[in-house]
CSV table of C-alpha atoms and ligand atoms in Angstrom, one decimal:
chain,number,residue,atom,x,y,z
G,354,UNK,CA,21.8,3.3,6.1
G,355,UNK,CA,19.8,1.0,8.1
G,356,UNK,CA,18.9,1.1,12.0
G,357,UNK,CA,21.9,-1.8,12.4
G,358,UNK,CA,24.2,1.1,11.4
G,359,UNK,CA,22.9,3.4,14.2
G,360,UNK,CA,25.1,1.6,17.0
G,361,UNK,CA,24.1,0.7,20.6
G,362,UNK,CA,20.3,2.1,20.7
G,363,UNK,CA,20.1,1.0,24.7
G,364,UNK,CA,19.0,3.9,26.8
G,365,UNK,CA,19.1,6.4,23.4
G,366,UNK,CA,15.5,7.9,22.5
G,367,UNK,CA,14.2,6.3,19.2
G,368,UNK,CA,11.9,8.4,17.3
G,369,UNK,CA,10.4,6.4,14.6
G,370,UNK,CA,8.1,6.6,11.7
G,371,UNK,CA,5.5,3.4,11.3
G,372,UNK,CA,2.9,3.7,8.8
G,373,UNK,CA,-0.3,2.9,11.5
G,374,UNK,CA,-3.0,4.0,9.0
G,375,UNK,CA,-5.0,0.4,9.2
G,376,UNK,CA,-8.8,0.3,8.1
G,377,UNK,CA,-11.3,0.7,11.1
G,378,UNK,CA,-14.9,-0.3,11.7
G,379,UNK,CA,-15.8,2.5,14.3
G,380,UNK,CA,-12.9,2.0,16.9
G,381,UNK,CA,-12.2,-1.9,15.6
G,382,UNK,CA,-9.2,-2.2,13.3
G,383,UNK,CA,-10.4,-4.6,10.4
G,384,UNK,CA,-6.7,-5.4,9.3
G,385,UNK,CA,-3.7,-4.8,11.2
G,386,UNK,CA,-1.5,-6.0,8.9
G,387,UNK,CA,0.7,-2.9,9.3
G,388,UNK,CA,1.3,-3.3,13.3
G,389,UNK,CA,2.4,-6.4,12.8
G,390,UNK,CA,4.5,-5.9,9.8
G,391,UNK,CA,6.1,-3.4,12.3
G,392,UNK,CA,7.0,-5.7,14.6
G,393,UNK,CA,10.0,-6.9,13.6
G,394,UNK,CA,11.8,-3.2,14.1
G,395,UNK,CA,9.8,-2.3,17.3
G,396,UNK,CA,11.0,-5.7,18.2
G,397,UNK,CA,14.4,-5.1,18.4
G,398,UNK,CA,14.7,-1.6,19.6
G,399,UNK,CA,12.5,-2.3,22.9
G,400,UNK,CA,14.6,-5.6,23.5
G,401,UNK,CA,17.9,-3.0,22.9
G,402,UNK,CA,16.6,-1.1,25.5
G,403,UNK,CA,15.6,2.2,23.5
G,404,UNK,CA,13.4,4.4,24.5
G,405,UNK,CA,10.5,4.4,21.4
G,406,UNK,CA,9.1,7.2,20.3
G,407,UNK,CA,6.3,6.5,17.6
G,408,UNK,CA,5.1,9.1,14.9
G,409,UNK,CA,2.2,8.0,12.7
G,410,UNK,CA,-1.0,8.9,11.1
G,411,UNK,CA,-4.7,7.4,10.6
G,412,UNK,CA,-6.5,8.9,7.8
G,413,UNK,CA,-6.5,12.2,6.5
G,414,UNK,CA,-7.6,15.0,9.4
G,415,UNK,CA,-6.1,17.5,7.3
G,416,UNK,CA,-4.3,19.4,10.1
G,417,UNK,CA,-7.3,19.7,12.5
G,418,UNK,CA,-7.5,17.7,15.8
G,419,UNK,CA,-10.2,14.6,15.4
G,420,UNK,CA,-11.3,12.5,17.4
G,421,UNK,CA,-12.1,10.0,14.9
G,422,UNK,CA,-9.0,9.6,13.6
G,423,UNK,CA,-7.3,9.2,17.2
G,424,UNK,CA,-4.1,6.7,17.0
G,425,UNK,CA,-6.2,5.4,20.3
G,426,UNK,CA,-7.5,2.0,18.7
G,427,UNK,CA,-3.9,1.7,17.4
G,428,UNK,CA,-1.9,2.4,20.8
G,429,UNK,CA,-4.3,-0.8,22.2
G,430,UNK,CA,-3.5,-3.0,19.7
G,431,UNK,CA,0.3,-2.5,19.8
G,432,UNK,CA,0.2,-2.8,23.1
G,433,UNK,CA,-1.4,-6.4,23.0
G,434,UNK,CA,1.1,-7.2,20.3
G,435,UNK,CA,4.2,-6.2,21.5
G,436,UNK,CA,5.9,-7.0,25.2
G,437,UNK,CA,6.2,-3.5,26.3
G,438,UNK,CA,4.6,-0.9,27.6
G,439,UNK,CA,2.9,1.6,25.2
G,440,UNK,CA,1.4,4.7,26.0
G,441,UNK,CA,-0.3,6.7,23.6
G,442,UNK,CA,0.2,10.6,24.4
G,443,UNK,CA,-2.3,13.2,24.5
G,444,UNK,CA,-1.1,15.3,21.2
G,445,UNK,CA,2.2,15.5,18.8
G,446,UNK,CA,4.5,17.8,19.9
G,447,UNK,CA,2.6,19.9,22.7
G,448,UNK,CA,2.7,19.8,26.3
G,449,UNK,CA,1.5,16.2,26.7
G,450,UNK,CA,3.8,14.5,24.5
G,451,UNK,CA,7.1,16.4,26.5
G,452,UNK,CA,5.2,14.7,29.6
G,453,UNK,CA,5.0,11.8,28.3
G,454,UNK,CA,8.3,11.2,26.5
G,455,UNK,CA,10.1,12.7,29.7
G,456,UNK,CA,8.3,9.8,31.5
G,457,UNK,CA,9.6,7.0,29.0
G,458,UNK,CA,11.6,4.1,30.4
G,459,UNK,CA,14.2,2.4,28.7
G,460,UNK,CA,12.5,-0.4,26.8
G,461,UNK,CA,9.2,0.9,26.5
G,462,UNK,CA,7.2,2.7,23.7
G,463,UNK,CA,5.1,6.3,23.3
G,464,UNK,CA,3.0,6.8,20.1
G,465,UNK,CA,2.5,10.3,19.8
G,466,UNK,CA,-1.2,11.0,18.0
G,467,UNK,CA,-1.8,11.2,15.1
G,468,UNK,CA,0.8,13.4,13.3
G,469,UNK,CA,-1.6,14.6,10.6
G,470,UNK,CA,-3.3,16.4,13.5
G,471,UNK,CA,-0.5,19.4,13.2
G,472,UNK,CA,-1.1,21.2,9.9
G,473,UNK,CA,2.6,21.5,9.2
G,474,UNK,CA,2.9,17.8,9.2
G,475,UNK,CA,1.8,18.1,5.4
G,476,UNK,CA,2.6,21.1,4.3
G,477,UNK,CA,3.9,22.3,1.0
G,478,UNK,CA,5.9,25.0,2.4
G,479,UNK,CA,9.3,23.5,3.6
G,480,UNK,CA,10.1,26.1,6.3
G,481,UNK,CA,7.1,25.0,7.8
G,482,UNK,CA,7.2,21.5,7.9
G,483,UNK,CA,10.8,22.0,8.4
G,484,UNK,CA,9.5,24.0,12.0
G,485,UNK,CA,7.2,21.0,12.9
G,486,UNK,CA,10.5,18.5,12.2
G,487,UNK,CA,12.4,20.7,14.8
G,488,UNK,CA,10.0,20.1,17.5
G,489,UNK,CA,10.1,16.0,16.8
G,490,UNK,CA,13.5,16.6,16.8
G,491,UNK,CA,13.7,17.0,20.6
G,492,UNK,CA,11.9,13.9,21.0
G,493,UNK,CA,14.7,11.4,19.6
G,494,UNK,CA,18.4,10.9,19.7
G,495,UNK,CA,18.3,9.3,16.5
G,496,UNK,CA,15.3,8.6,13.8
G,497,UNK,CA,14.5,5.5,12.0
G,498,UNK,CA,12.2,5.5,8.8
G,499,UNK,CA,9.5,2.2,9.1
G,500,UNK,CA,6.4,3.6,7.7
G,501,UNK,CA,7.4,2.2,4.2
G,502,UNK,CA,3.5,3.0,3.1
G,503,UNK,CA,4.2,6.4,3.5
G,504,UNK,CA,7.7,7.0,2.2
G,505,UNK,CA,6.6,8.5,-1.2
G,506,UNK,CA,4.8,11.7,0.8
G,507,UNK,CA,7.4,14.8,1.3
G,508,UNK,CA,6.4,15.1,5.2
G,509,UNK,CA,7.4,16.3,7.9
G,510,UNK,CA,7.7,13.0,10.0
G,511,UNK,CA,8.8,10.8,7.0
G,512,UNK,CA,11.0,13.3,5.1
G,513,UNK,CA,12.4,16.3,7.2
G,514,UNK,CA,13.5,14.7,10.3
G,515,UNK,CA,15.3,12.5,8.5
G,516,UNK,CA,17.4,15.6,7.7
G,517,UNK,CA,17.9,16.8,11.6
G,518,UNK,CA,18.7,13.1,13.3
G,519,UNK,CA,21.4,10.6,12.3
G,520,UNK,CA,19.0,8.5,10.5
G,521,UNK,CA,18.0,4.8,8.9
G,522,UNK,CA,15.7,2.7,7.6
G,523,UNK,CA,13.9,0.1,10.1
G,524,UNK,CA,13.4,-3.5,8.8
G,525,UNK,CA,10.5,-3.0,7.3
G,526,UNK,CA,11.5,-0.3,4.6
G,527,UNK,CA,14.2,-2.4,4.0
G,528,UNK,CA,12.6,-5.8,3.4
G,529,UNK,CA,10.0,-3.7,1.3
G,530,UNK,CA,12.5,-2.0,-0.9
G,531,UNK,CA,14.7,-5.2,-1.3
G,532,UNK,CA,11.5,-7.0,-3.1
G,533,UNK,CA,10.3,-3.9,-5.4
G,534,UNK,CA,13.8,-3.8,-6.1
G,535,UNK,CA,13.9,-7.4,-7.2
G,536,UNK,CA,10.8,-6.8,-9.3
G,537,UNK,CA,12.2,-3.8,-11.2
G,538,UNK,CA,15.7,-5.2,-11.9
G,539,UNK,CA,15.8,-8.5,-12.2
G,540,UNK,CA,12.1,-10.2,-12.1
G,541,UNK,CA,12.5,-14.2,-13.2
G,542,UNK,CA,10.5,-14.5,-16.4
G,543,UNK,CA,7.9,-15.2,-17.2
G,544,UNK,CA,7.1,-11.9,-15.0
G,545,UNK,CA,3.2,-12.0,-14.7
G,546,UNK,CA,1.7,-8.5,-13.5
G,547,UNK,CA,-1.9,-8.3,-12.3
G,548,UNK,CA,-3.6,-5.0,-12.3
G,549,UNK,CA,-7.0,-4.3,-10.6
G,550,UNK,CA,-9.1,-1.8,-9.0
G,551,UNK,CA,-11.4,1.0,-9.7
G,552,UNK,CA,-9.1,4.1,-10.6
G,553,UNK,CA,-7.4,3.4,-14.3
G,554,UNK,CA,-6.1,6.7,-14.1
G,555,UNK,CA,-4.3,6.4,-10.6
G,556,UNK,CA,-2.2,3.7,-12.3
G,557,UNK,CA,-1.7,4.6,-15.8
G,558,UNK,CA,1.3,5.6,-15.5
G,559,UNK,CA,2.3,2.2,-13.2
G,560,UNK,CA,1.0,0.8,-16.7
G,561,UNK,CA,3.7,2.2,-18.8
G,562,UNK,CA,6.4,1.2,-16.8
G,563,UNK,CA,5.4,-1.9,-16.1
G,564,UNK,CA,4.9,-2.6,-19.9
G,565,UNK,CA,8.4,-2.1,-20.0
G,566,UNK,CA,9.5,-4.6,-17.5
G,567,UNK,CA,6.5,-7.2,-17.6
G,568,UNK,CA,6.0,-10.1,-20.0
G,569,UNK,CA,2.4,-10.2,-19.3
G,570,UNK,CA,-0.4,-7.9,-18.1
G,571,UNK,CA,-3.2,-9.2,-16.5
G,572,UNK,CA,-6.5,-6.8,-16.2
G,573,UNK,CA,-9.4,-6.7,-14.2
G,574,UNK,CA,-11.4,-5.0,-11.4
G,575,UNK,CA,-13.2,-1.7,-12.3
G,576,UNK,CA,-10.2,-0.6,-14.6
G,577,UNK,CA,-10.9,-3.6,-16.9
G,578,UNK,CA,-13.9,-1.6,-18.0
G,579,UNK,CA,-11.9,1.2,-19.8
G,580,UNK,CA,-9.8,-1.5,-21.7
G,581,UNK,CA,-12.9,-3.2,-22.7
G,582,UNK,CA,-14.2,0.2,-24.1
G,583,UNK,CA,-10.6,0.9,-25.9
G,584,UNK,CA,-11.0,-2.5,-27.6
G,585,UNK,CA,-14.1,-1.1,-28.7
G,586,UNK,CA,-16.6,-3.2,-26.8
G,587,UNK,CA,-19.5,-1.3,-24.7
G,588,UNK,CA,-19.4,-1.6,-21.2
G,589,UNK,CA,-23.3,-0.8,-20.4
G,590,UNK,CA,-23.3,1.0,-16.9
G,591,UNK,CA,-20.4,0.0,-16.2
G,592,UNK,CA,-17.4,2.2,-14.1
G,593,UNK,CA,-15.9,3.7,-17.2
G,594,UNK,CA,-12.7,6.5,-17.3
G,595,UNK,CA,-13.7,7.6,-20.7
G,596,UNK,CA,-11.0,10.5,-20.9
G,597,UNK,CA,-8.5,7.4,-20.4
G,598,UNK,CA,-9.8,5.3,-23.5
G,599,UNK,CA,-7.6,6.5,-26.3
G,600,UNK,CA,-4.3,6.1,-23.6
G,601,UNK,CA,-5.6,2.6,-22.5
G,602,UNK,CA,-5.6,1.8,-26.8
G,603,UNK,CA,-2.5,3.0,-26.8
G,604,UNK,CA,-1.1,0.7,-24.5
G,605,UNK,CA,-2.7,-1.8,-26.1
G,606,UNK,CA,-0.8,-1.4,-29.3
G,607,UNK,CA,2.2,-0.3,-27.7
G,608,UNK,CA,1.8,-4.0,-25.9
G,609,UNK,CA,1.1,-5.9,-29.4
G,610,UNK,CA,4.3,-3.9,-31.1
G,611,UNK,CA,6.5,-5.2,-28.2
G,612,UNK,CA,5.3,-8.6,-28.4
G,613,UNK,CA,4.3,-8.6,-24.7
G,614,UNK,CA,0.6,-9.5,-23.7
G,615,UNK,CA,-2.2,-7.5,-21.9
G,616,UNK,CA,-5.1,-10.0,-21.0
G,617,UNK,CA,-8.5,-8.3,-20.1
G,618,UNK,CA,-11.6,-10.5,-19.7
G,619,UNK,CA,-13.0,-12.4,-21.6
G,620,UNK,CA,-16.6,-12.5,-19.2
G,621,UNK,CA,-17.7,-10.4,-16.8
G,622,UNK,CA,-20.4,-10.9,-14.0
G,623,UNK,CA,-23.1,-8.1,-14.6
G,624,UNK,CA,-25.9,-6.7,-12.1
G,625,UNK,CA,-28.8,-3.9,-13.0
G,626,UNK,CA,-27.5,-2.1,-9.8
G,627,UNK,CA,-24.3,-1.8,-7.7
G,628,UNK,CA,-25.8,-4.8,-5.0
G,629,UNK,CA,-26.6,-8.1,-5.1
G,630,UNK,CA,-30.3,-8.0,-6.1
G,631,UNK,CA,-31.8,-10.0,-8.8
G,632,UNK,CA,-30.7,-9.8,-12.6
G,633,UNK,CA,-27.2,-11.0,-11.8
G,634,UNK,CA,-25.6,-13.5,-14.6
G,635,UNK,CA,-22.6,-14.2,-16.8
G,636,UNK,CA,-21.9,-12.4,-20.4
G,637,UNK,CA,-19.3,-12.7,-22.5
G,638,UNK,CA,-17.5,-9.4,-22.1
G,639,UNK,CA,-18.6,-8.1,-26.2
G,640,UNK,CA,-21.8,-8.6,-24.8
G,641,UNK,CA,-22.5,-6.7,-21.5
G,642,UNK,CA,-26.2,-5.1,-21.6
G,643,UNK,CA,-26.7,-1.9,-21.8
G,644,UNK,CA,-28.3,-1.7,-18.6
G,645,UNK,CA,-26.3,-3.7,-16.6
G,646,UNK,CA,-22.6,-2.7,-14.9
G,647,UNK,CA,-19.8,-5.4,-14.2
G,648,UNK,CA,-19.1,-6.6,-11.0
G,649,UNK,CA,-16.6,-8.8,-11.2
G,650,UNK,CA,-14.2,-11.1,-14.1
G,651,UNK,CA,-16.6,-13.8,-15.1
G,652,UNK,CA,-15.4,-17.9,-14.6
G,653,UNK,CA,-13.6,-18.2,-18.0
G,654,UNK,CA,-11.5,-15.2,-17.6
G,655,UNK,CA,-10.8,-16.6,-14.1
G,656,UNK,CA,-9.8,-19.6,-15.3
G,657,UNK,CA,-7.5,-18.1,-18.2
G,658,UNK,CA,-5.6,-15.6,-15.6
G,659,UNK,CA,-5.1,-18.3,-13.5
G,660,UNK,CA,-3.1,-20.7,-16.5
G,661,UNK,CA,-1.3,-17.3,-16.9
G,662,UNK,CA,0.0,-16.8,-13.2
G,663,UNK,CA,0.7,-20.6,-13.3
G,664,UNK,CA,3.0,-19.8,-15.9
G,665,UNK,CA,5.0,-17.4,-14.3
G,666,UNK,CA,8.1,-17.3,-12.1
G,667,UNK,CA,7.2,-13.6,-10.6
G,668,UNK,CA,4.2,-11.5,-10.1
G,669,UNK,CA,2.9,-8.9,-9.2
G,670,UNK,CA,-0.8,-8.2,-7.7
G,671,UNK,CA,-2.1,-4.7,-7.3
G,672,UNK,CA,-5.8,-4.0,-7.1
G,673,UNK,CA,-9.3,-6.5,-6.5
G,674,UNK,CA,-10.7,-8.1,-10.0
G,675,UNK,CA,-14.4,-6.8,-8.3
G,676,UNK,CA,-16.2,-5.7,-5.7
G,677,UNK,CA,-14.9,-8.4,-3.7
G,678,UNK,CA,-16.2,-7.6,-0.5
G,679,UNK,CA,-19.9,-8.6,-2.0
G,680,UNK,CA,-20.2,-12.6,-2.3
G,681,UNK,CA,-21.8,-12.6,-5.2
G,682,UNK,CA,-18.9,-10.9,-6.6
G,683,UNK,CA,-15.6,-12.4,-5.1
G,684,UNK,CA,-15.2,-15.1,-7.0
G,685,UNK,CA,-12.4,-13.5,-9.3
G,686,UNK,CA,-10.3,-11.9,-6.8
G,687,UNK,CA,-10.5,-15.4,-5.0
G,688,UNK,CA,-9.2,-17.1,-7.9
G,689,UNK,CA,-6.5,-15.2,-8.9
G,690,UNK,CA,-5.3,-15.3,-4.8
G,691,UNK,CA,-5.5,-18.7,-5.1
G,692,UNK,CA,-3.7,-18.9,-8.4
G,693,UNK,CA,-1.2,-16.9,-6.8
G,694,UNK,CA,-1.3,-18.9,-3.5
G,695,UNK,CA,-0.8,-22.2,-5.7
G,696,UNK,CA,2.0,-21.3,-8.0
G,697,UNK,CA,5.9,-21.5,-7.6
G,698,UNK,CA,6.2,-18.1,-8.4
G,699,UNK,CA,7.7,-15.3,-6.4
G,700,UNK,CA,4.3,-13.1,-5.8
G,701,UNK,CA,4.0,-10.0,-4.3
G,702,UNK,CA,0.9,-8.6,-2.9
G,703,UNK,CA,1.1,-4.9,-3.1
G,704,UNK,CA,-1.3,-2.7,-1.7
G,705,UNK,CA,-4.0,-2.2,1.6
G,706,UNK,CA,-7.0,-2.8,-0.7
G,707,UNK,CA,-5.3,-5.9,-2.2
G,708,UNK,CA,-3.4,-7.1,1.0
G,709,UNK,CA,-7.0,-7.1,3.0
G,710,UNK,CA,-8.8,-8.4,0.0
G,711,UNK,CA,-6.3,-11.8,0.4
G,712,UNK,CA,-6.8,-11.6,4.3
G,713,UNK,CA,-10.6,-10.9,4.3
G,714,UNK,CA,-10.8,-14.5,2.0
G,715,UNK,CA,-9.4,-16.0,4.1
G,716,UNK,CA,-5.9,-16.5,2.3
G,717,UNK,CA,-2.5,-16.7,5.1
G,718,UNK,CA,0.0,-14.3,4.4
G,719,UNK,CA,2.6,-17.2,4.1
G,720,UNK,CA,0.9,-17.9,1.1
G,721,UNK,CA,2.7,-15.4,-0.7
G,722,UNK,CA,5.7,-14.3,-0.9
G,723,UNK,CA,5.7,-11.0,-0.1
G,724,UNK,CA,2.6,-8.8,1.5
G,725,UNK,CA,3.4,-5.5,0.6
G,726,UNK,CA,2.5,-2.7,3.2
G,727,UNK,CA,2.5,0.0,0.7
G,728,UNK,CA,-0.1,1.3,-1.7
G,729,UNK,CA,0.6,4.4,-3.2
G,730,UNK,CA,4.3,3.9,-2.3
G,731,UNK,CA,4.8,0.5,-3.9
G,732,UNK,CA,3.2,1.6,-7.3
G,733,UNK,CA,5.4,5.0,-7.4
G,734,UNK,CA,8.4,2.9,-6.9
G,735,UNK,CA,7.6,0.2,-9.7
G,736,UNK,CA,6.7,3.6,-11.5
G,737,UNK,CA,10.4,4.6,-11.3
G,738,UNK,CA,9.7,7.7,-9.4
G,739,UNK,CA,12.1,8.9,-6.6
G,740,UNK,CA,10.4,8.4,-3.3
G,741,UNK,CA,11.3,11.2,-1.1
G,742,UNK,CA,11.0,9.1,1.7
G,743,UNK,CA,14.3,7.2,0.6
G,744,UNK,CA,16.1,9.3,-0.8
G,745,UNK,CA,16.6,11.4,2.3
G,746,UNK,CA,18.0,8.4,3.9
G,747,UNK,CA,20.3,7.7,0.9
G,748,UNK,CA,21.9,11.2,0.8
G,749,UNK,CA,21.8,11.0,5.0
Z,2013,3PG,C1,-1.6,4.6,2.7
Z,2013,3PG,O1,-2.6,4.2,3.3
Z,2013,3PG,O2,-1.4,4.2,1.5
Z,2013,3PG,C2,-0.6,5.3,3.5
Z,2013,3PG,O3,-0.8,5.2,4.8
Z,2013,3PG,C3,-0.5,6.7,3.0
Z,2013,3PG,O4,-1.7,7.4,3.3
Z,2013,3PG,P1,-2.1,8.7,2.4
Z,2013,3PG,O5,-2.4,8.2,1.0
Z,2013,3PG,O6,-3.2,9.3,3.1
Z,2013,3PG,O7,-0.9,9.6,2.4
């Protein structure tokens, strides 16, 4: 079900879920990315005439009221983004919120805080989340599900209300799960996936999956140095998941047997230190110093990725190919965006650290095809797994 199938919204109370967890510098979002993507939905309910209700969360405050992670920054930006009034409310579901929800015009928005603020929000124990759903529950008529970052986590705003309200998805869950959807069923081959980042074991099991589906697998970032290792090179100081290596070789040969291909690089830009000090240079990746750590892919493996995306009619881009936000290190994860940017191919950008990586050098998002919003989420769901997130709204 989607919010077209929730009938005439004017005058009804809204209570939606956006996924408003953008980076911040202090109280200056770096990216908002995900206010606009939620645009679309907010859109159309405040034009309807709906009252808005808006549950997010910023960070992790692990059930305890923080200032720091106050949805404050996030009220003011929606506010300049959107043509209606929004008013952030002084907690979740206590005597401020009522106020301000009683208050709420036709047409006009409330952001609650931040729901992570009430320990139930994440709770393991149903009957307590369950308790906290209740009390949302009073704030809407109906409940639509936009936060498509968050939609793997069983919570209380993404997952149990969904259960109390006649319930949809908003048009950003479904434009998100009509493209991973697309890549897991029917990619156009070549299908070309790109896997960076520093946590190999976050995403191994992203790895298997995709080795079923994918023609080609393109490594780099700080993962790259584990694969590197398994192939049986060493990796100096560099970021290394040594528990990992024997899995890793086992993809490798898993990969060889099914004829598909996992590209790792063939250079790598080492430094003595994590910084851009002296000692900085180019090795061939058999060769990496002892006392040196990789940064970053090196030129010819940038060039050689970027012949293999060129190639391709889908792909897929998870995870920075080095520590991108240092210059002297960017080079790869510019040149697979613009590989990406360039080619024919139907890419998708998925992830915040990816999606800000393209933004931050200075790539549009109309240069891709598809920006995901999720992290976590979109990788579970290319990883097969049921998101709980969805599935409540299926069986709703
Ligand atoms: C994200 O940033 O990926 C989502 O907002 C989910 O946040 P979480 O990993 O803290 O649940």
């Amino acid at each position: 079900r989607t919010i077209n199938d929730l009938g005439d919204l004017h005058g009804k109370r809204v209570l939606i879920r956006c996924d408003f967890n953008v980076p911040l510098d202090g109280q200056t979002i770096t990216d908002d990315g995900r206010i606009k993507a939620a645009l679309p939905t907010l859109t159309q309910l405040t034009q309807a005439g709906a009252k808005v209700v808006v549950m997010a969360h910023l960070g992790r405050p692990k059930g305890q009221v923080n200032e720091k992670y106050s949805l404050a920054p996030v009220a003011a930006r929606l506010g300049e983004l959107i043509d209606a009034d929004v008013t952030l409310a002084g907690d979740v579901v206590g005597p401020a919120a009522h106020a301000a929800v009683e208050a709420l015009t036709p047409g006009n928005i409330v952001l609650l805080e931040n729901v992570r603020f009430e320990p139930a929000e994440e709770s393991k124990v149903d009957a307590e989340r369950e308790a906290l759903a209740a009390q949302y529950a009073q704030f809407g008529d109906v409940f639509v599900s936009d936060g498509f970052g968050v939609v793997h986590r069983k919570q209380a705003s993404v997952y149990d209300i969904a259960k109390l309200l006649p319930s949809g998805a908003g048009h950003l869950v479904a434009k998100e799960v009509e493209v991973l959807k697309k890549l897991t069923e029917a990619p156009e081959r070549p299908y070309v996936v790109v896997l960076g980042g520093a946590k190999v074991a976050d995403k191994l099991s992203v790895i298997d999956n995709l080795l079923k589906v994918a023609d080609t697998l393109i490594i780099g970032g700080g993962m790259g140095y584990t694969f590197l290792k398994a192939k049986g090179y060493e990796v100096g100081s560099s970021i290394l998941d040594a528990e990992k290596v024997d899995v890793v070789k086992g993809y490798m040969e898993q990969a060889q047997a099914q004829g598909k291909q996992i590209l790792i690089p063939v250079d790598t830009v080492v430094s003595p230190e994590f910084g851009e000090g002296a000692g900085i240079e180019v090795v061939d990746s058999d060769k990496i110093p002892a006392d040196k750590m990789g940064l970053d892919i090196g030129p010819k493996t940038a060039a050689l990725y970027a012949e293999a995306i060129k190639g391709a009619k889908t792909v897929f881009w998870n995870g920075p190919m080095g520590v991108f936000e240092m210059p002297s290190f960017a080079a790869g994860t510019k040149a697979v965006a613009q590989a990406l940017a360039d080619s024919d191919a139907f890419s998708v950008v998925g992830g915040g650290d990816s999606a800000a990586a393209v933004r931050q050098l200075g790539f549009a998002d109309d240069e891709f095809g598809h920006i995901s919003t999720g992290g976590g989420a979109s990788l579970e769901y290319l990883e097969g797994k049921s998101l709980p997130g969805l599935d409540v709204l299926e069986g709703n």
